[in-house]
Tab-separated table of C-alpha atoms and ligand atoms in Angstrom:
chain	number	residue	atom	x	y	z
A	1	MET	CA	0.107	-0.089	-0.241
A	2	SER	CA	1.236	3.634	-1.202
A	3	ASP	CA	1.508	6.196	1.391
A	4	GLN	CA	1.513	8.745	-1.998
A	5	PRO	CA	-1.713	10.856	-1.917
A	6	ARG	CA	-4.261	9.675	-4.000
A	7	ARG	CA	-5.164	11.525	-7.395
A	8	GLY	CA	-7.586	8.989	-8.956
A	9	THR	CA	-7.000	6.804	-11.942
A	10	ARG	CA	-7.454	8.628	-15.353
A	11	ILE	CA	-6.556	8.545	-18.676
A	12	ALA	CA	-2.273	9.335	-19.007
A	13	HIS	CA	-1.990	8.946	-22.519
A	14	ILE	CA	-3.145	7.593	-25.668
A	15	GLY	CA	-0.960	5.403	-28.028
A	16	ILE	CA	-1.245	5.990	-31.225
A	17	ALA	CA	0.849	3.959	-34.032
A	18	VAL	CA	2.088	6.067	-37.218
A	19	ARG	CA	4.524	4.847	-39.699
A	20	ALA	CA	6.078	8.341	-40.019
A	21	LEU	CA	5.908	10.593	-36.984
A	22	ASP	CA	6.531	13.828	-39.525
A	23	GLU	CA	3.224	12.907	-40.987
A	24	LEU	CA	0.968	13.379	-38.205
A	25	ILE	CA	2.816	15.812	-36.117
A	26	PRO	CA	1.336	18.789	-37.864
A	27	PHE	CA	-2.420	17.858	-37.510
A	28	TYR	CA	-2.018	17.672	-33.592
A	29	ARG	CA	0.024	20.214	-33.093
A	30	ASP	CA	-1.206	23.044	-35.791
A	31	VAL	CA	-4.372	21.678	-36.715
A	32	LEU	CA	-6.048	20.721	-33.006
A	33	GLY	CA	-3.122	22.965	-31.634
A	34	LEU	CA	-1.463	20.600	-28.909
A	35	PRO	CA	1.974	21.455	-27.491
A	36	GLU	CA	4.429	19.446	-28.541
A	37	THR	CA	6.151	17.749	-25.546
A	38	PRO	CA	9.751	15.823	-26.038
A	39	LEU	CA	9.443	12.228	-24.844
A	40	ASP	CA	12.371	9.673	-24.856
A	41	ASP	CA	11.846	6.391	-27.159
A	42	ALA	CA	10.613	3.435	-25.652
A	43	ASP	CA	10.338	-0.078	-27.014
A	44	GLY	CA	11.698	0.727	-29.873
A	45	ALA	CA	9.577	3.649	-30.742
A	46	ARG	CA	10.426	7.210	-31.575
A	47	ILE	CA	7.582	8.979	-29.331
A	48	ALA	CA	6.023	12.382	-30.335
A	49	GLY	CA	4.156	13.880	-27.333
A	50	LEU	CA	1.286	16.489	-27.433
A	51	ALA	CA	-0.335	17.536	-24.797
A	52	ALA	CA	-4.260	17.700	-24.250
A	53	GLY	CA	-4.988	19.189	-21.443
A	54	ASP	CA	-3.334	16.702	-18.382
A	55	SER	CA	-3.387	13.841	-20.895
A	56	LEU	CA	-1.578	13.100	-23.875
A	57	VAL	CA	-1.267	11.514	-27.369
A	58	GLU	CA	1.360	9.643	-27.984
A	59	LEU	CA	2.254	9.123	-31.698
A	60	LEU	CA	4.406	5.729	-31.680
A	61	GLN	CA	6.658	5.479	-34.598
A	62	PRO	CA	8.613	2.006	-34.928
A	63	GLU	CA	12.379	2.094	-35.230
A	64	GLU	CA	12.697	-1.337	-36.231
A	65	PRO	CA	10.030	-3.744	-37.991
A	66	GLN	CA	10.398	-6.250	-35.474
A	67	SER	CA	9.455	-3.574	-32.509
A	68	PRO	CA	5.938	-4.249	-31.096
A	69	ILE	CA	4.683	-1.286	-32.471
A	70	GLY	CA	6.430	-2.390	-36.038
A	71	LYS	CA	4.348	-5.629	-35.694
A	72	PHE	CA	1.277	-4.250	-34.999
A	73	LEU	CA	1.555	-1.738	-37.986
A	74	ASP	CA	2.457	-5.107	-40.507
A	75	LYS	CA	-1.087	-6.198	-38.487
A	76	ARG	CA	-3.423	-3.942	-38.193
A	77	GLY	CA	-2.070	-0.485	-40.173
A	78	PRO	CA	-1.629	2.714	-38.367
A	79	GLY	CA	-4.582	3.494	-35.628
A	80	ILE	CA	-4.818	3.327	-31.955
A	81	HIS	CA	-2.475	1.159	-30.194
A	82	HIS	CA	-3.147	1.515	-26.555
A	83	VAL	CA	-4.589	3.756	-23.885
A	84	CYS	CA	-2.814	4.148	-20.757
A	85	PHE	CA	-4.390	4.794	-17.193
A	86	ASN	CA	-2.513	6.598	-14.396
A	87	VAL	CA	-3.115	4.739	-11.197
A	88	ASP	CA	-2.241	5.474	-7.342
A	89	ASP	CA	-1.256	2.097	-6.659
A	90	LEU	CA	0.114	-0.397	-9.493
A	91	ASP	CA	0.156	-3.576	-7.056
A	92	ALA	CA	-3.237	-2.893	-5.799
A	93	THR	CA	-4.951	-2.404	-9.132
A	94	LEU	CA	-2.853	-5.432	-10.673
A	95	ALA	CA	-4.162	-7.546	-7.718
A	96	ARG	CA	-7.963	-6.099	-8.449
A	97	CYS	CA	-7.098	-7.527	-12.291
A	98	ARG	CA	-5.531	-11.145	-11.249
A	99	THR	CA	-8.978	-11.369	-8.822
A	100	ALA	CA	-11.418	-10.518	-11.705
A	101	GLY	CA	-9.612	-13.156	-14.078
A	102	LEU	CA	-7.833	-10.601	-16.407
A	103	THR	CA	-4.876	-11.626	-18.562
A	104	LEU	CA	-1.943	-9.565	-17.620
A	105	ILE	CA	1.160	-9.278	-20.119
A	106	ASP	CA	3.327	-7.808	-17.671
A	107	GLU	CA	2.715	-10.193	-14.093
A	108	GLN	CA	5.393	-7.738	-12.772
A	109	PRO	CA	5.323	-4.347	-12.839
A	110	ARG	CA	8.533	-2.922	-15.125
A	111	ILE	CA	9.932	0.302	-15.836
A	112	GLY	CA	8.622	2.241	-18.882
A	113	ALA	CA	8.926	5.288	-20.545
A	114	GLU	CA	10.041	8.368	-17.884
A	115	GLY	CA	11.018	5.822	-15.163
A	116	LYS	CA	7.950	4.869	-13.729
A	117	ARG	CA	5.889	1.722	-13.021
A	118	ILE	CA	3.758	0.130	-16.113
A	119	ALA	CA	2.161	-2.752	-16.784
A	120	PHE	CA	-0.189	-4.097	-19.744
A	121	LEU	CA	-3.191	-5.994	-19.997
A	122	HIS	CA	-4.047	-8.092	-22.855
A	123	PRO	CA	-6.784	-7.167	-24.867
A	124	LYS	CA	-8.282	-10.385	-24.832
A	125	SER	CA	-9.790	-9.484	-21.272
A	126	THR	CA	-10.107	-6.108	-21.876
A	127	GLY	CA	-12.989	-5.836	-25.339
A	128	GLY	CA	-9.907	-5.506	-27.336
A	129	VAL	CA	-8.090	-2.495	-26.587
A	130	LEU	CA	-4.625	-2.928	-25.025
A	131	ILE	CA	-4.375	-0.919	-21.520
A	132	GLU	CA	-1.230	0.392	-20.026
A	133	LEU	CA	-1.355	0.742	-16.361
A	134	SER	CA	1.078	3.402	-14.871
A	135	GLU	CA	1.713	4.569	-11.674
A	136	TYR	CA	1.636	8.095	-10.646
B	1	CO	CO1	2.279	4.075	-23.353
């Protein structure tokens, strides 16, 4: 149980698979007016962050075809790849997921971009949506 103040589950970012960041950044940045935020690469993808209020749109461009985003693009084409929720207590959330019978991709939290503890849930148990959980 964490001693951190609880902030409640909210959408942290929506990850969108793209073939080329430069093709989509102008839409989100210039047409929709979302400020660009620098983000580190992660999981074999270059990431462009665009702030939509407290949430981010993350455009994910594969650096290699065998990366998770590269495989996704091959199979499904460009589009929404995952939705990430911030949670107060990742261990407690994963425990509830297990109790609810959900399939976890990460049985244990791992360290994701920005040094946060993250874990993914399998889309087969979440209505077809890959869900990332990230601790505040
Ligand atoms: Co993500």
